[in-house]
mmCIF file of C-alpha atoms in Angstrom:
data_model
loop_
_atom_site.group_PDB
_atom_site.id
_atom_site.type_symbol
_atom_site.label_atom_id
_atom_site.label_comp_id
_atom_site.label_asym_id
_atom_site.label_seq_id
_atom_site.Cartn_x
_atom_site.Cartn_y
_atom_site.Cartn_z
ATOM 1 C CA UNK G 1 22.151 26.898 -71.476
ATOM 2 C CA UNK G 2 20.546 30.538 -71.327
ATOM 3 C CA UNK G 3 21.068 33.589 -69.342
ATOM 4 C CA UNK G 4 18.271 35.341 -67.830
ATOM 5 C CA UNK G 5 19.216 38.973 -65.817
ATOM 6 C CA UNK G 6 16.431 40.334 -63.251
ATOM 7 C CA UNK G 7 17.726 43.520 -62.934
ATOM 8 C CA UNK G 8 17.895 45.129 -59.589
ATOM 9 C CA UNK G 9 17.552 49.030 -60.050
ATOM 10 C CA UNK G 10 19.621 51.728 -58.675
ATOM 11 C CA UNK G 11 17.209 53.450 -56.676
ATOM 12 C CA UNK G 12 14.176 54.865 -58.303
ATOM 13 C CA UNK G 13 12.549 51.698 -57.150
ATOM 14 C CA UNK G 14 9.168 50.307 -54.955
ATOM 15 C CA UNK G 15 8.089 47.639 -53.181
ATOM 16 C CA UNK G 16 6.319 46.574 -56.649
ATOM 17 C CA UNK G 17 10.239 46.444 -57.440
ATOM 18 C CA UNK G 18 10.715 43.745 -55.058
ATOM 19 C CA UNK G 19 7.334 41.541 -56.025
ATOM 20 C CA UNK G 20 8.430 41.840 -59.696
ATOM 21 C CA UNK G 21 12.038 40.877 -59.024
ATOM 22 C CA UNK G 22 11.254 37.815 -56.512
ATOM 23 C CA UNK G 23 8.130 36.817 -58.520
ATOM 24 C CA UNK G 24 9.918 36.458 -61.784
ATOM 25 C CA UNK G 25 12.969 34.802 -60.156
ATOM 26 C CA UNK G 26 10.461 32.229 -58.361
ATOM 27 C CA UNK G 27 8.563 31.501 -61.764
ATOM 28 C CA UNK G 28 11.432 31.143 -63.989
ATOM 29 C CA UNK G 29 12.942 29.135 -61.384
ATOM 30 C CA UNK G 30 10.241 26.602 -60.705
ATOM 31 C CA UNK G 31 9.914 26.346 -64.712
ATOM 32 C CA UNK G 32 13.369 25.391 -64.431
ATOM 33 C CA UNK G 33 12.568 22.588 -61.972
ATOM 34 C CA UNK G 34 9.510 21.326 -63.830
ATOM 35 C CA UNK G 35 11.869 21.079 -66.890
ATOM 36 C CA UNK G 36 14.317 18.804 -64.737
ATOM 37 C CA UNK G 37 11.083 16.813 -63.341
ATOM 38 C CA UNK G 38 10.385 15.841 -66.911
ATOM 39 C CA UNK G 39 14.383 14.269 -67.585
ATOM 40 C CA UNK G 40 15.554 17.544 -69.437
ATOM 41 C CA UNK G 41 17.879 20.094 -68.774
ATOM 42 C CA UNK G 42 17.183 23.508 -67.037
ATOM 43 C CA UNK G 43 16.664 26.151 -69.396
ATOM 44 C CA UNK G 44 17.815 29.256 -67.669
ATOM 45 C CA UNK G 45 20.713 30.208 -65.613
ATOM 46 C CA UNK G 46 19.017 33.101 -63.451
ATOM 47 C CA UNK G 47 20.866 35.772 -62.054
ATOM 48 C CA UNK G 48 19.989 39.233 -60.133
ATOM 49 C CA UNK G 49 22.060 41.846 -61.404
ATOM 50 C CA UNK G 50 22.818 45.871 -60.803
ATOM 51 C CA UNK G 51 25.545 48.358 -60.803
ATOM 52 C CA UNK G 52 25.420 48.399 -56.739
ATOM 53 C CA UNK G 53 26.776 45.706 -53.878
ATOM 54 C CA UNK G 54 23.271 46.129 -52.625
ATOM 55 C CA UNK G 55 19.648 48.127 -53.159
ATOM 56 C CA UNK G 56 17.922 49.320 -50.764
ATOM 57 C CA UNK G 57 13.774 49.416 -51.030
ATOM 58 C CA UNK G 58 11.435 51.959 -49.486
ATOM 59 C CA UNK G 59 13.463 53.673 -47.278
ATOM 60 C CA UNK G 60 15.631 50.791 -46.462
ATOM 61 C CA UNK G 61 12.633 48.528 -45.490
ATOM 62 C CA UNK G 62 14.055 45.977 -47.550
ATOM 63 C CA UNK G 63 17.379 45.181 -49.112
ATOM 64 C CA UNK G 64 18.179 43.088 -52.251
ATOM 65 C CA UNK G 65 21.728 41.732 -52.985
ATOM 66 C CA UNK G 66 22.284 41.247 -56.460
ATOM 67 C CA UNK G 67 24.110 38.307 -57.468
ATOM 68 C CA UNK G 68 26.953 39.755 -59.986
ATOM 69 C CA UNK G 69 27.229 43.265 -61.211
ATOM 70 C CA UNK G 70 26.298 43.983 -64.947
ATOM 71 C CA UNK G 71 29.771 44.674 -65.844
ATOM 72 C CA UNK G 72 30.546 40.820 -65.441
ATOM 73 C CA UNK G 73 27.734 39.737 -67.573
ATOM 74 C CA UNK G 74 29.219 39.903 -71.102
ATOM 75 C CA UNK G 75 26.518 37.834 -72.800
ATOM 76 C CA UNK G 76 22.688 37.379 -71.538
ATOM 77 C CA UNK G 77 19.741 35.882 -73.405
ATOM 78 C CA UNK G 78 16.949 37.859 -71.765
ATOM 79 C CA UNK G 79 16.583 40.564 -69.547
ATOM 80 C CA UNK G 80 13.810 41.658 -66.979
ATOM 81 C CA UNK G 81 13.267 45.116 -66.051
ATOM 82 C CA UNK G 82 11.022 45.568 -62.829
ATOM 83 C CA UNK G 83 8.762 48.245 -62.015
ATOM 84 C CA UNK G 84 10.142 51.400 -61.198
ATOM 85 C CA UNK G 85 8.921 54.073 -58.454
ATOM 86 C CA UNK G 86 5.881 55.652 -58.815
ATOM 87 C CA UNK G 87 7.215 59.271 -59.466
ATOM 88 C CA UNK G 88 7.657 58.122 -63.081
ATOM 89 C CA UNK G 89 9.161 61.696 -63.743
ATOM 90 C CA UNK G 90 12.351 60.786 -62.245
ATOM 91 C CA UNK G 91 12.623 57.577 -63.693
ATOM 92 C CA UNK G 92 14.708 58.597 -66.813
ATOM 93 C CA UNK G 93 17.285 60.432 -64.812
ATOM 94 C CA UNK G 94 19.335 57.737 -63.230
ATOM 95 C CA UNK G 95 20.045 53.972 -63.725
ATOM 96 C CA UNK G 96 22.301 55.519 -66.721
ATOM 97 C CA UNK G 97 24.734 52.539 -66.265
ATOM 98 C CA UNK G 98 21.974 49.648 -66.655
ATOM 99 C CA UNK G 99 20.056 51.437 -69.793
ATOM 100 C CA UNK G 100 23.432 51.573 -71.592
ATOM 101 C CA UNK G 101 24.358 47.857 -70.676
ATOM 102 C CA UNK G 102 20.781 47.146 -71.920
ATOM 103 C CA UNK G 103 20.879 48.672 -75.369
ATOM 104 C CA UNK G 104 24.622 46.554 -75.905
ATOM 105 C CA UNK G 105 22.954 43.310 -74.933
ATOM 106 C CA UNK G 106 19.761 44.076 -77.025
ATOM 107 C CA UNK G 107 22.315 44.519 -79.930
ATOM 108 C CA UNK G 108 24.066 41.751 -79.282
ATOM 109 C CA UNK G 109 20.788 39.588 -79.510
ATOM 110 C CA UNK G 110 19.524 39.756 -75.893
ATOM 111 C CA UNK G 111 15.352 40.108 -75.505
ATOM 112 C CA UNK G 112 14.578 42.360 -73.024
ATOM 113 C CA UNK G 113 11.338 42.814 -71.187
ATOM 114 C CA UNK G 114 9.887 45.423 -68.694
ATOM 115 C CA UNK G 115 7.282 45.003 -66.026
ATOM 116 C CA UNK G 116 4.763 48.045 -65.236
ATOM 117 C CA UNK G 117 6.524 51.329 -65.382
ATOM 118 C CA UNK G 118 9.980 49.448 -65.694
ATOM 119 C CA UNK G 119 8.561 50.418 -69.362
ATOM 120 C CA UNK G 120 10.296 54.087 -68.543
ATOM 121 C CA UNK G 121 13.704 52.781 -67.986
ATOM 122 C CA UNK G 122 13.240 50.514 -71.387
ATOM 123 C CA UNK G 123 11.973 53.923 -73.220
ATOM 124 C CA UNK G 124 14.555 55.858 -72.058
ATOM 125 C CA UNK G 125 17.082 53.581 -73.721
ATOM 126 C CA UNK G 126 15.254 54.541 -77.466
ATOM 127 C CA UNK G 127 14.622 50.832 -77.995
ATOM 128 C CA UNK G 128 11.057 51.706 -77.721
ATOM 129 C CA UNK G 129 10.857 54.447 -80.422
ATOM 130 C CA UNK G 130 8.469 54.084 -83.009
ATOM 131 C CA UNK G 131 7.017 50.649 -81.474
ATOM 132 C CA UNK G 132 4.151 49.655 -79.297
ATOM 133 C CA UNK G 133 4.171 49.552 -75.313
ATOM 134 C CA UNK G 134 1.978 49.140 -72.301
ATOM 135 C CA UNK G 135 2.718 50.191 -68.956
ATOM 136 C CA UNK G 136 0.536 50.874 -65.751
ATOM 137 C CA UNK G 137 -2.381 52.837 -66.909
ATOM 138 C CA UNK G 138 -1.885 54.940 -63.963
ATOM 139 C CA UNK G 139 1.175 56.102 -65.148
ATOM 140 C CA UNK G 140 0.063 56.376 -68.868
ATOM 141 C CA UNK G 141 0.022 60.469 -69.293
ATOM 142 C CA UNK G 142 3.304 60.797 -68.001
ATOM 143 C CA UNK G 143 4.611 58.306 -70.321
ATOM 144 C CA UNK G 144 3.175 59.535 -73.507
ATOM 145 C CA UNK G 145 4.334 63.466 -71.994
ATOM 146 C CA UNK G 146 8.045 61.965 -71.596
ATOM 147 C CA UNK G 147 8.255 59.514 -74.806
ATOM 148 C CA UNK G 148 5.970 60.774 -77.464
ATOM 149 C CA UNK G 149 7.795 58.565 -80.294
ATOM 150 C CA UNK G 150 6.702 55.466 -78.537
ATOM 151 C CA UNK G 151 3.084 53.902 -79.465
ATOM 152 C CA UNK G 152 1.787 53.742 -76.048
ATOM 153 C CA UNK G 153 -1.313 50.965 -75.840
ATOM 154 C CA UNK G 154 -2.059 50.595 -72.094
ATOM 155 C CA UNK G 155 -5.345 48.791 -72.870
ATOM 156 C CA UNK G 156 -3.129 45.982 -73.858
ATOM 157 C CA UNK G 157 -1.709 43.473 -71.146
ATOM 158 C CA UNK G 158 1.317 42.451 -72.992
ATOM 159 C CA UNK G 159 3.368 43.840 -76.037
ATOM 160 C CA UNK G 160 5.533 41.396 -78.133
ATOM 161 C CA UNK G 161 7.542 42.697 -80.651
ATOM 162 C CA UNK G 162 11.147 42.197 -82.295
ATOM 163 C CA UNK G 163 12.451 40.445 -78.872
ATOM 164 C CA UNK G 164 10.868 43.590 -77.040
ATOM 165 C CA UNK G 165 8.256 42.671 -74.222
ATOM 166 C CA UNK G 166 6.093 45.225 -72.141
ATOM 167 C CA UNK G 167 3.236 44.768 -69.947
ATOM 168 C CA UNK G 168 0.702 46.666 -67.871
ATOM 169 C CA UNK G 169 0.620 47.495 -64.348
ATOM 170 C CA UNK G 170 0.825 46.087 -60.927
ATOM 171 C CA UNK G 171 0.766 42.554 -60.454
ATOM 172 C CA UNK G 172 0.091 41.718 -63.938
ATOM 173 C CA UNK G 173 4.095 41.278 -64.328
ATOM 174 C CA UNK G 174 2.972 37.886 -63.364
ATOM 175 C CA UNK G 175 1.142 37.635 -66.513
ATOM 176 C CA UNK G 176 4.062 38.767 -68.563
ATOM 177 C CA UNK G 177 6.435 35.693 -66.524
ATOM 178 C CA UNK G 178 3.857 33.068 -67.712
ATOM 179 C CA UNK G 179 3.894 34.464 -71.221
ATOM 180 C CA UNK G 180 7.777 34.529 -71.246
ATOM 181 C CA UNK G 181 7.864 30.964 -69.662
ATOM 182 C CA UNK G 182 5.714 29.589 -72.665
ATOM 183 C CA UNK G 183 7.905 31.502 -75.006
ATOM 184 C CA UNK G 184 11.065 29.914 -73.845
ATOM 185 C CA UNK G 185 9.879 26.692 -72.698
ATOM 186 C CA UNK G 186 6.634 25.534 -73.985
ATOM 187 C CA UNK G 187 2.716 25.873 -73.386
ATOM 188 C CA UNK G 188 2.742 22.741 -70.563
ATOM 189 C CA UNK G 189 5.632 24.447 -68.629
ATOM 190 C CA UNK G 190 3.327 27.538 -68.751
ATOM 191 C CA UNK G 191 0.160 26.120 -67.950
ATOM 192 C CA UNK G 192 2.287 24.102 -64.783
ATOM 193 C CA UNK G 193 3.546 27.540 -63.699
ATOM 194 C CA UNK G 194 -0.128 29.199 -64.279
ATOM 195 C CA UNK G 195 -1.684 26.631 -61.820
ATOM 196 C CA UNK G 196 1.118 26.646 -59.364
ATOM 197 C CA UNK G 197 1.541 30.171 -58.468
ATOM 198 C CA UNK G 198 -2.660 30.897 -59.521
ATOM 199 C CA UNK G 199 -2.383 33.241 -62.485
ATOM 200 C CA UNK G 200 -4.636 33.479 -65.303
ATOM 201 C CA UNK G 201 -3.246 32.433 -68.105
ATOM 202 C CA UNK G 202 -3.843 33.973 -71.479
ATOM 203 C CA UNK G 203 -5.286 36.996 -70.161
ATOM 204 C CA UNK G 204 -4.490 40.060 -72.619
ATOM 205 C CA UNK G 205 -5.972 43.118 -71.415
ATOM 206 C CA UNK G 206 -5.905 45.536 -68.535
ATOM 207 C CA UNK G 207 -8.995 47.670 -69.453
ATOM 208 C CA UNK G 208 -11.273 46.069 -67.086
ATOM 209 C CA UNK G 209 -9.034 47.714 -64.261
ATOM 210 C CA UNK G 210 -8.490 51.346 -65.738
ATOM 211 C CA UNK G 211 -9.935 53.914 -63.921
ATOM 212 C CA UNK G 212 -10.225 57.207 -66.196
ATOM 213 C CA UNK G 213 -9.716 60.473 -64.772
ATOM 214 C CA UNK G 214 -8.566 62.398 -67.989
ATOM 215 C CA UNK G 215 -5.485 64.353 -68.892
ATOM 216 C CA UNK G 216 -5.939 67.809 -67.094
ATOM 217 C CA UNK G 217 -2.310 68.845 -66.448
ATOM 218 C CA UNK G 218 -2.087 70.188 -70.085
ATOM 219 C CA UNK G 219 -2.035 74.272 -70.334
ATOM 220 C CA UNK G 220 -5.261 74.264 -72.913
ATOM 221 C CA UNK G 221 -8.089 76.266 -71.121
ATOM 222 C CA UNK G 222 -10.703 75.715 -73.824
ATOM 223 C CA UNK G 223 -9.948 71.720 -73.793
ATOM 224 C CA UNK G 224 -9.863 71.934 -69.884
ATOM 225 C CA UNK G 225 -13.366 73.978 -70.222
ATOM 226 C CA UNK G 226 -14.846 71.626 -72.993
ATOM 227 C CA UNK G 227 -13.499 68.351 -70.901
ATOM 228 C CA UNK G 228 -15.389 70.033 -67.569
ATOM 229 C CA UNK G 229 -18.712 70.588 -69.725
ATOM 230 C CA UNK G 230 -18.691 66.891 -70.820
ATOM 231 C CA UNK G 231 -18.384 65.780 -67.097
ATOM 232 C CA UNK G 232 -21.026 67.940 -66.031
ATOM 233 C CA UNK G 233 -23.631 67.091 -68.803
ATOM 234 C CA UNK G 234 -22.846 63.260 -68.752
ATOM 235 C CA UNK G 235 -26.808 62.719 -69.644
ATOM 236 C CA UNK G 236 -26.667 65.024 -72.214
ATOM 237 C CA UNK G 237 -26.369 63.948 -75.739
ATOM 238 C CA UNK G 238 -23.208 65.824 -76.898
ATOM 239 C CA UNK G 239 -21.891 65.776 -80.134
ATOM 240 C CA UNK G 240 -18.104 67.302 -81.117
ATOM 241 C CA UNK G 241 -19.606 69.886 -83.382
ATOM 242 C CA UNK G 242 -21.714 71.044 -80.434
ATOM 243 C CA UNK G 243 -18.629 71.359 -78.133
ATOM 244 C CA UNK G 244 -16.309 72.905 -80.876
ATOM 245 C CA UNK G 245 -19.337 75.777 -81.617
ATOM 246 C CA UNK G 246 -19.515 76.147 -78.099
ATOM 247 C CA UNK G 247 -15.982 77.417 -77.466
ATOM 248 C CA UNK G 248 -15.960 79.187 -80.770
ATOM 249 C CA UNK G 249 -13.543 76.752 -82.133
ATOM 250 C CA UNK G 250 -13.167 75.284 -85.606
ATOM 251 C CA UNK G 251 -13.751 71.329 -85.791
ATOM 252 C CA UNK G 252 -10.724 70.474 -87.314
ATOM 253 C CA UNK G 253 -8.547 72.764 -84.654
ATOM 254 C CA UNK G 254 -10.704 71.678 -81.934
ATOM 255 C CA UNK G 255 -10.195 67.996 -82.534
ATOM 256 C CA UNK G 256 -6.529 68.593 -83.263
ATOM 257 C CA UNK G 257 -6.059 70.449 -79.746
ATOM 258 C CA UNK G 258 -8.100 67.826 -77.765
ATOM 259 C CA UNK G 259 -5.740 64.862 -79.184
ATOM 260 C CA UNK G 260 -2.826 66.918 -78.461
ATOM 261 C CA UNK G 261 -3.979 67.884 -74.898
ATOM 262 C CA UNK G 262 -5.446 64.746 -73.245
ATOM 263 C CA UNK G 263 -3.928 62.135 -75.803
ATOM 264 C CA UNK G 264 -8.098 61.027 -76.825
ATOM 265 C CA UNK G 265 -10.352 62.505 -79.698
ATOM 266 C CA UNK G 266 -13.216 64.101 -78.274
ATOM 267 C CA UNK G 267 -15.673 61.734 -79.214
ATOM 268 C CA UNK G 268 -12.953 59.339 -77.527
ATOM 269 C CA UNK G 269 -13.276 61.327 -74.391
ATOM 270 C CA UNK G 270 -17.157 61.586 -74.188
ATOM 271 C CA UNK G 271 -17.172 58.052 -74.449
ATOM 272 C CA UNK G 272 -14.698 57.206 -71.586
ATOM 273 C CA UNK G 273 -16.020 59.705 -69.337
ATOM 274 C CA UNK G 274 -19.584 58.161 -69.931
ATOM 275 C CA UNK G 275 -18.424 54.425 -69.085
ATOM 276 C CA UNK G 276 -16.451 55.546 -66.212
ATOM 277 C CA UNK G 277 -19.561 57.111 -64.617
ATOM 278 C CA UNK G 278 -21.509 54.008 -65.620
ATOM 279 C CA UNK G 279 -18.770 51.966 -63.957
ATOM 280 C CA UNK G 280 -19.234 53.488 -60.771
ATOM 281 C CA UNK G 281 -22.815 53.355 -61.010
ATOM 282 C CA UNK G 282 -22.970 49.576 -61.318
ATOM 283 C CA UNK G 283 -20.208 49.433 -58.250
ATOM 284 C CA UNK G 284 -22.347 50.918 -56.000
ATOM 285 C CA UNK G 285 -26.084 50.587 -57.141
ATOM 286 C CA UNK G 286 -28.324 47.725 -57.914
ATOM 287 C CA UNK G 287 -29.717 49.976 -60.780
ATOM 288 C CA UNK G 288 -29.911 48.223 -63.956
ATOM 289 C CA UNK G 289 -28.147 48.285 -67.358
ATOM 290 C CA UNK G 290 -31.034 50.361 -68.961
ATOM 291 C CA UNK G 291 -31.103 52.578 -66.023
ATOM 292 C CA UNK G 292 -27.304 53.337 -66.053
ATOM 293 C CA UNK G 293 -27.529 53.778 -69.698
ATOM 294 C CA UNK G 294 -30.393 56.638 -69.650
ATOM 295 C CA UNK G 295 -28.214 58.378 -66.957
ATOM 296 C CA UNK G 296 -25.135 58.699 -69.281
ATOM 297 C CA UNK G 297 -26.722 59.537 -72.144
ATOM 298 C CA UNK G 298 -27.773 56.467 -73.911
ATOM 299 C CA UNK G 299 -30.787 55.712 -75.176
ATOM 300 C CA UNK G 300 -29.576 52.637 -77.383
ATOM 301 C CA UNK G 301 -28.546 49.553 -75.625
ATOM 302 C CA UNK G 302 -26.825 47.780 -78.181
ATOM 303 C CA UNK G 303 -24.759 51.086 -78.920
ATOM 304 C CA UNK G 304 -23.807 51.427 -75.057
ATOM 305 C CA UNK G 305 -22.961 47.359 -74.795
ATOM 306 C CA UNK G 306 -20.550 47.914 -77.373
ATOM 307 C CA UNK G 307 -18.775 50.927 -76.274
ATOM 308 C CA UNK G 308 -18.838 49.731 -72.797
ATOM 309 C CA UNK G 309 -16.902 46.306 -74.237
ATOM 310 C CA UNK G 310 -14.573 48.255 -76.278
ATOM 311 C CA UNK G 311 -13.416 50.243 -73.465
ATOM 312 C CA UNK G 312 -13.664 47.847 -70.240
ATOM 313 C CA UNK G 313 -13.413 44.695 -72.387
ATOM 314 C CA UNK G 314 -16.304 42.989 -71.005
ATOM 315 C CA UNK G 315 -20.228 43.731 -71.052
ATOM 316 C CA UNK G 316 -21.855 46.063 -68.779
ATOM 317 C CA UNK G 317 -23.842 43.057 -67.061
ATOM 318 C CA UNK G 318 -20.667 41.183 -66.661
ATOM 319 C CA UNK G 319 -19.067 44.262 -64.985
ATOM 320 C CA UNK G 320 -21.818 45.035 -62.727
ATOM 321 C CA UNK G 321 -21.895 41.297 -61.754
ATOM 322 C CA UNK G 322 -18.032 41.304 -60.998
ATOM 323 C CA UNK G 323 -17.768 44.558 -58.990
ATOM 324 C CA UNK G 324 -21.185 44.782 -57.316
ATOM 325 C CA UNK G 325 -21.943 41.504 -54.687
ATOM 326 C CA UNK G 326 -25.391 43.114 -53.675
ATOM 327 C CA UNK G 327 -26.283 43.013 -57.769
ATOM 328 C CA UNK G 328 -26.045 39.446 -57.585
ATOM 329 C CA UNK G 329 -28.075 38.642 -54.648
#
């Protein structure tokens, strides 16, 4: 029988941490039960494990008591790291014993999965260096700043690489749990759990849910002015050459500075700002796709649709119909 360890963090956690822990425990327990109902032995022994006898969440509102101390678990097959607190800058400073134990278990053959901002703890172990990773889009800027050696891909809902799994934010941890059930049990068990817990199976992106705000905590004043110019002139067809010239900077140097400051090329930033504005208009008005397209500086319907789908994962019309009830009337 395999062993599953669900980490109970030593502080630095929030209510979503509890959701991840309980949600993962319940889904894997139900997968075991379903397997037994098919006349097979359950696949996993499931344990909540930490480094303290109990852990408080949300200023003592909830308390969890780990079933085991990690020092008593010499061998495990799968480790799940739940979401951690939203103040991501503090996550890497604690839970050192847990991080060291995770590294040792991975070296011994265990696989590791992080949920939402649990990716910060996983990245702090060094196991994600040079690898792909996803986390909550809200925490992307903090993550890139702390772990530049990790290939962050926030558009992806789940990454799967060399026995290490990560996933996007919020309650998308349920999608990761279903994904892992299929990996370890089988497709039919995953479908059953998906239906029982009413979790959409095979969802691959979190792009539709992303709210783009732009990275502005950097110290590059030229880039900040360029960002403001873009946001104030959405209806204009702005080229990168125009921007570089406007701020008296060479194109190559401007590109390099913009990427270093924001994580996006100037062209990507232009597209994302325009699409974010279009999304808000679709959500709050009954304007047509063409009207919104012109408002954000596009004149080619095909080009607008392609950019919109690339960034959000769905078409402009699908987005409007999903988030604006009035538009459907």
